[in-house]
Short mmCIF file of C-alpha atoms in Angstrom, two decimals:
data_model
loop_
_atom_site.label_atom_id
_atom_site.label_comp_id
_atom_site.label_asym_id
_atom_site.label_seq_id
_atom_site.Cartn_x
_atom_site.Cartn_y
_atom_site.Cartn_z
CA UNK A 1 11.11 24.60 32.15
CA UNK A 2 14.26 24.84 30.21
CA UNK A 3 16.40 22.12 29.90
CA UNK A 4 19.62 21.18 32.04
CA UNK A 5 22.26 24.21 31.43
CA UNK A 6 24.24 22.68 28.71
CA UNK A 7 27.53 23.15 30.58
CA UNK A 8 26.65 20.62 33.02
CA UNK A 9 24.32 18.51 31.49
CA UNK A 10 26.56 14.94 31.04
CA UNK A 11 26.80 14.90 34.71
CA UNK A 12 23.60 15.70 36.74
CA UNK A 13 23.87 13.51 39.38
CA UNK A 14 23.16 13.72 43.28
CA UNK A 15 26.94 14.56 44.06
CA UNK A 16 26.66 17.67 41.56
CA UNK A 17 23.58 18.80 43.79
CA UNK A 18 25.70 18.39 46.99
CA UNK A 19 28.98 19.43 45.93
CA UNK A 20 26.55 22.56 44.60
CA UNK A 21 26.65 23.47 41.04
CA UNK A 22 24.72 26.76 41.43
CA UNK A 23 22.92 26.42 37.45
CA UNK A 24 22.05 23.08 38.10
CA UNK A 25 20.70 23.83 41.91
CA UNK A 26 18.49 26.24 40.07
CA UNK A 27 17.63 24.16 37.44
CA UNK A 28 16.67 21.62 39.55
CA UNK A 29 14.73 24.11 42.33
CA UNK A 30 13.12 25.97 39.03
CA UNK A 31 11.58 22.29 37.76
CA UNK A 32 10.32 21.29 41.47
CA UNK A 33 8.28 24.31 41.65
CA UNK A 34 6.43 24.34 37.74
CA UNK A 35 6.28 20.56 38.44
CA UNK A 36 4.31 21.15 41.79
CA UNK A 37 2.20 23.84 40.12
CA UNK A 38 1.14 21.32 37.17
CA UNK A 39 0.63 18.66 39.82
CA UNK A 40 -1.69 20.60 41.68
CA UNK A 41 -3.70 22.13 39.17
CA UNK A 42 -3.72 18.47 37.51
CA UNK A 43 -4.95 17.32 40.72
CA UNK A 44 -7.90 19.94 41.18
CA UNK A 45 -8.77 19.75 37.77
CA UNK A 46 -8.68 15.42 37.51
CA UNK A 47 -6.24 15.24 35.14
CA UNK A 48 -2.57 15.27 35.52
CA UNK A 49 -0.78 14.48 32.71
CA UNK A 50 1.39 11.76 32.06
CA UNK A 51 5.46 11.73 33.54
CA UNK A 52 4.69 14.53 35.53
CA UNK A 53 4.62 12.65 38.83
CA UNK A 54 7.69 10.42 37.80
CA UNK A 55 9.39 13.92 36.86
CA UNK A 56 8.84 15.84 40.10
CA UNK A 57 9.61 12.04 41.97
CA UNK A 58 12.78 12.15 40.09
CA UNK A 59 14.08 15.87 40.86
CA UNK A 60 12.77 14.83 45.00
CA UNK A 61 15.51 12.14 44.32
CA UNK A 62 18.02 14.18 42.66
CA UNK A 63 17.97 16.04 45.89
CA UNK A 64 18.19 13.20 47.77
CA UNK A 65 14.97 13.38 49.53
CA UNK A 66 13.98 9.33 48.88
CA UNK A 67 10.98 8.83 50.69
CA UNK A 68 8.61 11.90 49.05
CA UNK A 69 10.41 10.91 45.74
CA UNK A 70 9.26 6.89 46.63
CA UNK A 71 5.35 8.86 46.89
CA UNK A 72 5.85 10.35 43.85
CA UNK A 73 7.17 7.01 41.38
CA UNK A 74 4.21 5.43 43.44
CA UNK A 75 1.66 8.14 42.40
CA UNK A 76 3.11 7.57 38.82
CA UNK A 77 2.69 3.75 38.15
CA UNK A 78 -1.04 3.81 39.90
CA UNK A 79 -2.48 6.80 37.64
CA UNK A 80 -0.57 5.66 34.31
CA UNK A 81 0.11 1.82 34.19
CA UNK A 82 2.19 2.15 31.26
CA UNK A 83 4.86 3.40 33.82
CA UNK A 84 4.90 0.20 36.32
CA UNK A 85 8.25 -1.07 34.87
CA UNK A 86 10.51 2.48 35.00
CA UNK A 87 9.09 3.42 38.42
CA UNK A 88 9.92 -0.09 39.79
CA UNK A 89 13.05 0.36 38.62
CA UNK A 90 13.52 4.11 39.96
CA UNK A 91 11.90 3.02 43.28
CA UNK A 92 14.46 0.13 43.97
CA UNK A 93 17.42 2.47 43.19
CA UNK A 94 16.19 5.28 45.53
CA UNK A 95 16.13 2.36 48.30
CA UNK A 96 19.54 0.80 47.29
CA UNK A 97 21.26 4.01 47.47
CA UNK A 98 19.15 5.47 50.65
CA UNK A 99 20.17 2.06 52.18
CA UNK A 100 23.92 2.58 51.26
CA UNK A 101 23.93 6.04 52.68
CA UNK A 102 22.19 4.94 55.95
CA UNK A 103 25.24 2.13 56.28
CA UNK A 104 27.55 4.47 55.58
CA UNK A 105 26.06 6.97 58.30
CA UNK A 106 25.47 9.61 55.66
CA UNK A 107 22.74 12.50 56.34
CA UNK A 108 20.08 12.09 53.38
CA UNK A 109 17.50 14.33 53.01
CA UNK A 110 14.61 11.81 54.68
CA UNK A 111 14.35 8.57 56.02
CA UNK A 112 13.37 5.97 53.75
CA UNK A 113 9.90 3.87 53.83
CA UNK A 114 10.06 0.64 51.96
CA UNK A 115 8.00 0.10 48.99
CA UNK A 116 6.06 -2.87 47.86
CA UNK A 117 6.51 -2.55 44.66
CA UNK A 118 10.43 -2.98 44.33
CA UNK A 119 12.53 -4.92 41.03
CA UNK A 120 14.30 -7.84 42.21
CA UNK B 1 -16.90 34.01 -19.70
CA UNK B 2 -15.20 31.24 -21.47
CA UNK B 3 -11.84 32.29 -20.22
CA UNK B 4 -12.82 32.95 -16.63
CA UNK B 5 -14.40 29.24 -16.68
CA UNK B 6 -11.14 27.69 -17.75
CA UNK B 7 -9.22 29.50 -15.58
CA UNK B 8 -11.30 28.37 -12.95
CA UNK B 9 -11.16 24.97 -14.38
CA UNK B 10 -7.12 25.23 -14.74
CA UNK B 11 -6.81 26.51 -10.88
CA UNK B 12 -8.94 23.33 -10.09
CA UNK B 13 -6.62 20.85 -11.64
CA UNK B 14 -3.47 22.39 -9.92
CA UNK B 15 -4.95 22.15 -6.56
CA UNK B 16 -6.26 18.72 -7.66
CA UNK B 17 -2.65 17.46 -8.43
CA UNK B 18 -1.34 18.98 -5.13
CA UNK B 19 -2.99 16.20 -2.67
CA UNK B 20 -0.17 15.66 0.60
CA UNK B 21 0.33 11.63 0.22
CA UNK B 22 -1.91 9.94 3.22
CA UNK B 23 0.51 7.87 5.81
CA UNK B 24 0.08 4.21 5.49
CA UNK B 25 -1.12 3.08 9.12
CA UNK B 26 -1.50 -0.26 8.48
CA UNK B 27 1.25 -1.22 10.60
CA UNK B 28 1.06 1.26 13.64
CA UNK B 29 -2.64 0.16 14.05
CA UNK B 30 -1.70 -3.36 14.40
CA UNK B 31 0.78 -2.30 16.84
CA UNK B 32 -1.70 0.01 18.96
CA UNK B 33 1.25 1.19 21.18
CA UNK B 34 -0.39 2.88 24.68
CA UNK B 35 2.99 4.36 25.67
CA UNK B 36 6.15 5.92 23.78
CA UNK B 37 9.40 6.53 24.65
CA UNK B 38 10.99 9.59 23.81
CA UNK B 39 14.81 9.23 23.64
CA UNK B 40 17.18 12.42 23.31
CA UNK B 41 17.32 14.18 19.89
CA UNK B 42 20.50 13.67 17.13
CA UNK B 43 21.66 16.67 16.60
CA UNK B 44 23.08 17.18 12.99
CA UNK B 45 22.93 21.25 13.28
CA UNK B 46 25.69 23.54 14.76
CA UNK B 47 23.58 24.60 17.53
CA UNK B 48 24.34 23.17 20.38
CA UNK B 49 21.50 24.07 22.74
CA UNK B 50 19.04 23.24 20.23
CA UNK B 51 18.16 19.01 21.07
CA UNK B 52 17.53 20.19 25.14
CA UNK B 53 15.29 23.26 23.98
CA UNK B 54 13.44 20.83 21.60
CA UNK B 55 13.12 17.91 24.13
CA UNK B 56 11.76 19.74 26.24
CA UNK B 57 8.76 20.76 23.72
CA UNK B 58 7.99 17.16 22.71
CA UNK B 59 6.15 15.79 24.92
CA UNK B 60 2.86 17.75 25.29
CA UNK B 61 1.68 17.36 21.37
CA UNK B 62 2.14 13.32 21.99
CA UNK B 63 0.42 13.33 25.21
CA UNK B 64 -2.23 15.30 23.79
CA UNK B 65 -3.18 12.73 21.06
CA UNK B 66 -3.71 10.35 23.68
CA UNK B 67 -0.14 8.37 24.45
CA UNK B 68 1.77 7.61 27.56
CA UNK B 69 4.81 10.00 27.61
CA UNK B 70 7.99 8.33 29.42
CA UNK B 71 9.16 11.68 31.46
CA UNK B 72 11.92 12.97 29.31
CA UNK B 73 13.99 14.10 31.98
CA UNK B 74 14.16 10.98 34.10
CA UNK B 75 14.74 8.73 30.83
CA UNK B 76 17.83 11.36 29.79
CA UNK B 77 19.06 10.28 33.11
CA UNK B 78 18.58 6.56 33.24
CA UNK B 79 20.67 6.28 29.53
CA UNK B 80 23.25 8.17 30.79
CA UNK B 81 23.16 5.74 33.67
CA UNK B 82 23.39 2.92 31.27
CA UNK B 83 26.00 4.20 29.23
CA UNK B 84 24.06 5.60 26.57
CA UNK B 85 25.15 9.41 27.54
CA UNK B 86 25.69 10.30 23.84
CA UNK B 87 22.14 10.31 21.85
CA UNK B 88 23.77 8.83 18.31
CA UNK B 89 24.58 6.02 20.62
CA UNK B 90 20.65 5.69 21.76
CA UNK B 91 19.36 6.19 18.52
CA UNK B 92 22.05 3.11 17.33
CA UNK B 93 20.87 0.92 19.96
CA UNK B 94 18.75 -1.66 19.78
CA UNK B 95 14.67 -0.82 20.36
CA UNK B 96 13.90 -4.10 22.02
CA UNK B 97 16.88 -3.01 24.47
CA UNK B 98 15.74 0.26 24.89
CA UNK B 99 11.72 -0.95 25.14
CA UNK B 100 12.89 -3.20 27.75
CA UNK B 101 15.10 -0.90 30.10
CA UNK B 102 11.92 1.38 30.09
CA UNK B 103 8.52 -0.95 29.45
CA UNK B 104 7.24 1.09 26.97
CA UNK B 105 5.28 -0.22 23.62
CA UNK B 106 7.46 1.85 21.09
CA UNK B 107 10.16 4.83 20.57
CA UNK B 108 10.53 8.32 19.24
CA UNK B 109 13.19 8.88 17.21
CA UNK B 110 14.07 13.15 17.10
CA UNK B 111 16.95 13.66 14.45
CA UNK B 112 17.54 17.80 13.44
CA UNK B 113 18.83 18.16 10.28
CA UNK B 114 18.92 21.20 10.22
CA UNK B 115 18.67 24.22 12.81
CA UNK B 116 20.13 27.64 11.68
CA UNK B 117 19.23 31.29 12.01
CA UNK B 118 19.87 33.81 9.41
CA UNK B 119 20.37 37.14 10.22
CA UNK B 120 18.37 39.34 7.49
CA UNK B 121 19.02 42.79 8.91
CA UNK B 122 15.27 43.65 9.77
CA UNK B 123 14.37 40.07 10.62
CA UNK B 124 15.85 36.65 11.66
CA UNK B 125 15.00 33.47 10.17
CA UNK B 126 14.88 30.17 11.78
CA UNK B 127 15.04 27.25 8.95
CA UNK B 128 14.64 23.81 10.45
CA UNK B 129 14.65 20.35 9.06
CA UNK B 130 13.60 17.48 11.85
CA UNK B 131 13.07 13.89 11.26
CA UNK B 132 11.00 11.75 12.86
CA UNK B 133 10.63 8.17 13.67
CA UNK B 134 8.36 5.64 15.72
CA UNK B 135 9.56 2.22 16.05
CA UNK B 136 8.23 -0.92 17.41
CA UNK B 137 9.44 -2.00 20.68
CA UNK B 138 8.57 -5.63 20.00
CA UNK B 139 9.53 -5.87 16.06
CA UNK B 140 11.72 -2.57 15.44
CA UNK B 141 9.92 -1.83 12.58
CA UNK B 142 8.92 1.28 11.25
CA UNK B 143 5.47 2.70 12.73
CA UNK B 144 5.49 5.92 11.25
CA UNK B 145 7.77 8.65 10.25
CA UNK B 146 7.78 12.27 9.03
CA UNK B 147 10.14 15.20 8.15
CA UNK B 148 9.00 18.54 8.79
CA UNK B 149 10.89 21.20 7.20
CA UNK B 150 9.87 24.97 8.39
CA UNK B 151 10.78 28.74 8.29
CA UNK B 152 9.93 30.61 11.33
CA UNK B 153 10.41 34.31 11.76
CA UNK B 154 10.05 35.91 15.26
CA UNK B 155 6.99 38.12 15.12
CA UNK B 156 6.99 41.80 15.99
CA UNK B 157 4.34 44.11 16.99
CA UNK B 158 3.29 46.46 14.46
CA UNK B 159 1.99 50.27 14.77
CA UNK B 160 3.85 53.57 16.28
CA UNK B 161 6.46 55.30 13.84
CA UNK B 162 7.54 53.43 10.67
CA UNK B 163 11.29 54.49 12.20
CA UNK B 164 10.44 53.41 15.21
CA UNK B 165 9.29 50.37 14.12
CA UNK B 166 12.47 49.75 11.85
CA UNK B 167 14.79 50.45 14.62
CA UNK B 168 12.90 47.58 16.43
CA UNK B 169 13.04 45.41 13.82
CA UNK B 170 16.84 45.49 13.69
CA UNK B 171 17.05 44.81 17.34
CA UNK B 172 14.54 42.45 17.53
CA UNK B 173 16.40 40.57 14.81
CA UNK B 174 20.16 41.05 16.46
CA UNK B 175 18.21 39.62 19.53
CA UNK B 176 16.80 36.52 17.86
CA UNK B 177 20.34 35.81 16.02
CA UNK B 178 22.32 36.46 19.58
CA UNK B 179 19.51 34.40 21.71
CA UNK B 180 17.31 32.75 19.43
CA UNK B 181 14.45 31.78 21.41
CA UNK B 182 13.53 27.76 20.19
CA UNK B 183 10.95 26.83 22.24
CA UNK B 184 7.86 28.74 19.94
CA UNK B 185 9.71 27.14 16.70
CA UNK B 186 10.07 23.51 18.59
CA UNK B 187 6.49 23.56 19.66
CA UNK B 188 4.96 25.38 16.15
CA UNK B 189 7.24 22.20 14.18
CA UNK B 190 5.89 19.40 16.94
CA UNK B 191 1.80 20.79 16.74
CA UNK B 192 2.50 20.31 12.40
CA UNK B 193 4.17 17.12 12.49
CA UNK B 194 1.81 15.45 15.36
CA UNK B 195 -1.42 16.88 13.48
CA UNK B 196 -4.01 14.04 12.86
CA UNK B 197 -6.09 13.55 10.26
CA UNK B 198 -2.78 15.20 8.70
CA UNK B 199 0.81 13.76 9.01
CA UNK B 200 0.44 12.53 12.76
CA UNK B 201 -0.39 9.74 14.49
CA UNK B 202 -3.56 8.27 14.97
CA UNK B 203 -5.08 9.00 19.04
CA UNK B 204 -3.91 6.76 21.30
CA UNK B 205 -5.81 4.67 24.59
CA UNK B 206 -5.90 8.17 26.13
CA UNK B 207 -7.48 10.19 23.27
CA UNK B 208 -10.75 12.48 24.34
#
């Protein structure tokens, strides 16, 4: 996948993605699906290879849907231990800001399930 | 016979003297690291595009010799998070900071010296010059490093009319001066550079 469109790259955040930046919805729908296809054939084959779940996890949470990205940073840190610390870390902020969203009564993409393995 | 001996002998000397030095890995197998971070590249080149196009290459010839590979994406987007949106400022930062924010045993360091295409009239040449640098999360010493400088021309199919074939090789070359497509150059410089027994790394806990 090519990188982030250069244009837009210092700001690829989950407002960009809902205030619609039509490179980076690409982008980010053009990574989901070779991600998915690497997962898969990863999957079937026994060997998927290391970031890729944390990677797919992370574009799931660029689009705001927190609870398949949660699966994915879980999926992560229990094939590559290596990992534990940065999907802690990436699973407590996809709670925080679910959480803030739900206070605030904002729509996000999926309700959120809580994850044992959060950072304090 | 004489002469065709010493010749022989001559040619052996020259190729005798022109031994690559061996890598000291004294230091990166007391380290063993099982997982490396890859932080965005330092671009020193005028082209702008080229540290995304080569990020996006480095990963696979790493994870191949047997090393956990921090998802490049995700860690672009957690320094920018962090304040660390510029990559001269990751590169100046501390490692222990950087091995901490992440959990991983050391860094990559990606700096391109040099990136530039020249436009030849019936071909396009790439010449790059890219440093690289593994640190130790826990010491921030020096693992291993290597600079790999490289020419790459974008090949073309031969056959049909000479002409023909010309008139392709000009466009071909315009094309690759407009749009020069990095990611075969990226991946050809990474595959040298990560090469083991060569200038790479030794296999990590993953290696088959």
């Amino acid at each position: 996948v090519d990188p982030v469109p250069v244009n837009i790259r210092s700001k690829t955040t989950i407002q960009q993605l809902q205030v619609g930046k039509p490179k980076f919805k690409k982008w980010v729908n053009k990574l989901l699906v070779v991600a998915k296809e690497v997962i898969e054939s990863g999957e079937s084959a026994g060997n998927v290879p290391p970031g890729i779940y944390a990677e797919y996890g992370y574009v799931l949470y660029e689009k705001g849907n927190f609870t398949e990205a949660i699966l994915y940073f879980n999926k992560e840190q229990t094939k590559w231990s290596e990992s534990k610390v940065l999907m802690a870390k990436m699973i407590s902020n996809a709670n925080k800001i679910a959480a803030q969203k739900e206070k605030r009564n904002e729509p996000t993409s999926d309700k959120i399930v809580p994850s044992t393995e959060v950072t304090k | 016979m004489t002469r065709i001996f010493l010749s022989i002998l001559l040619m052996l000397l020259v190729t005798g003297c022109a031994t690559t030095k061996v890598k000291d890995y004294e230091k990166f197998n007391a380290a063993k690291p099982r997982s490396i971070l890859i932080v965005p590249v330092v671009n020193r080149s005028v082209e702008v595009t080229a540290p995304d196009y080569f990020l996006s290459t480095i990963s696979v010839p790493l994870a191949e010799r047997g090393y956990y590979v921090f998802p490049v994406n995700l860690v672009k987007r957690m320094l920018e998070d962090d304040g660390l949106s510029d990559s001269g400022l990751v590169h100046n930062a501390s490692v222990e900071k950087l091995t901490n924010l992440f959990g991983a045993d050391a860094v990559l360091y990606v700096t391109i010296n040099q990136w530039d295409a020249q436009y030849l009239v019936f071909t396009t040449q790439v010449n790059v010059d890219l440093s690289y640098v593994i640190k130790d999360g826990k010491t921030g010493d020096t693992l291993w490093e290597h600079n790999q400088k490289m020419v790459y021309s974008p090949q073309q199919n031969s056959g049909g009319h000479p002409l023909a074939q010309l008139i392709v090789a000009v466009v071909n070359a315009a094309i690759a001066k407009a749009a020069p497509n990095y990611v075969p150059l990226a991946q050809q410089a990474n595959n040298q550079t990560f090469t083991y027994p060569g200038p790479g790394i030794p296999p990590g806990p993953y290696a088959q």
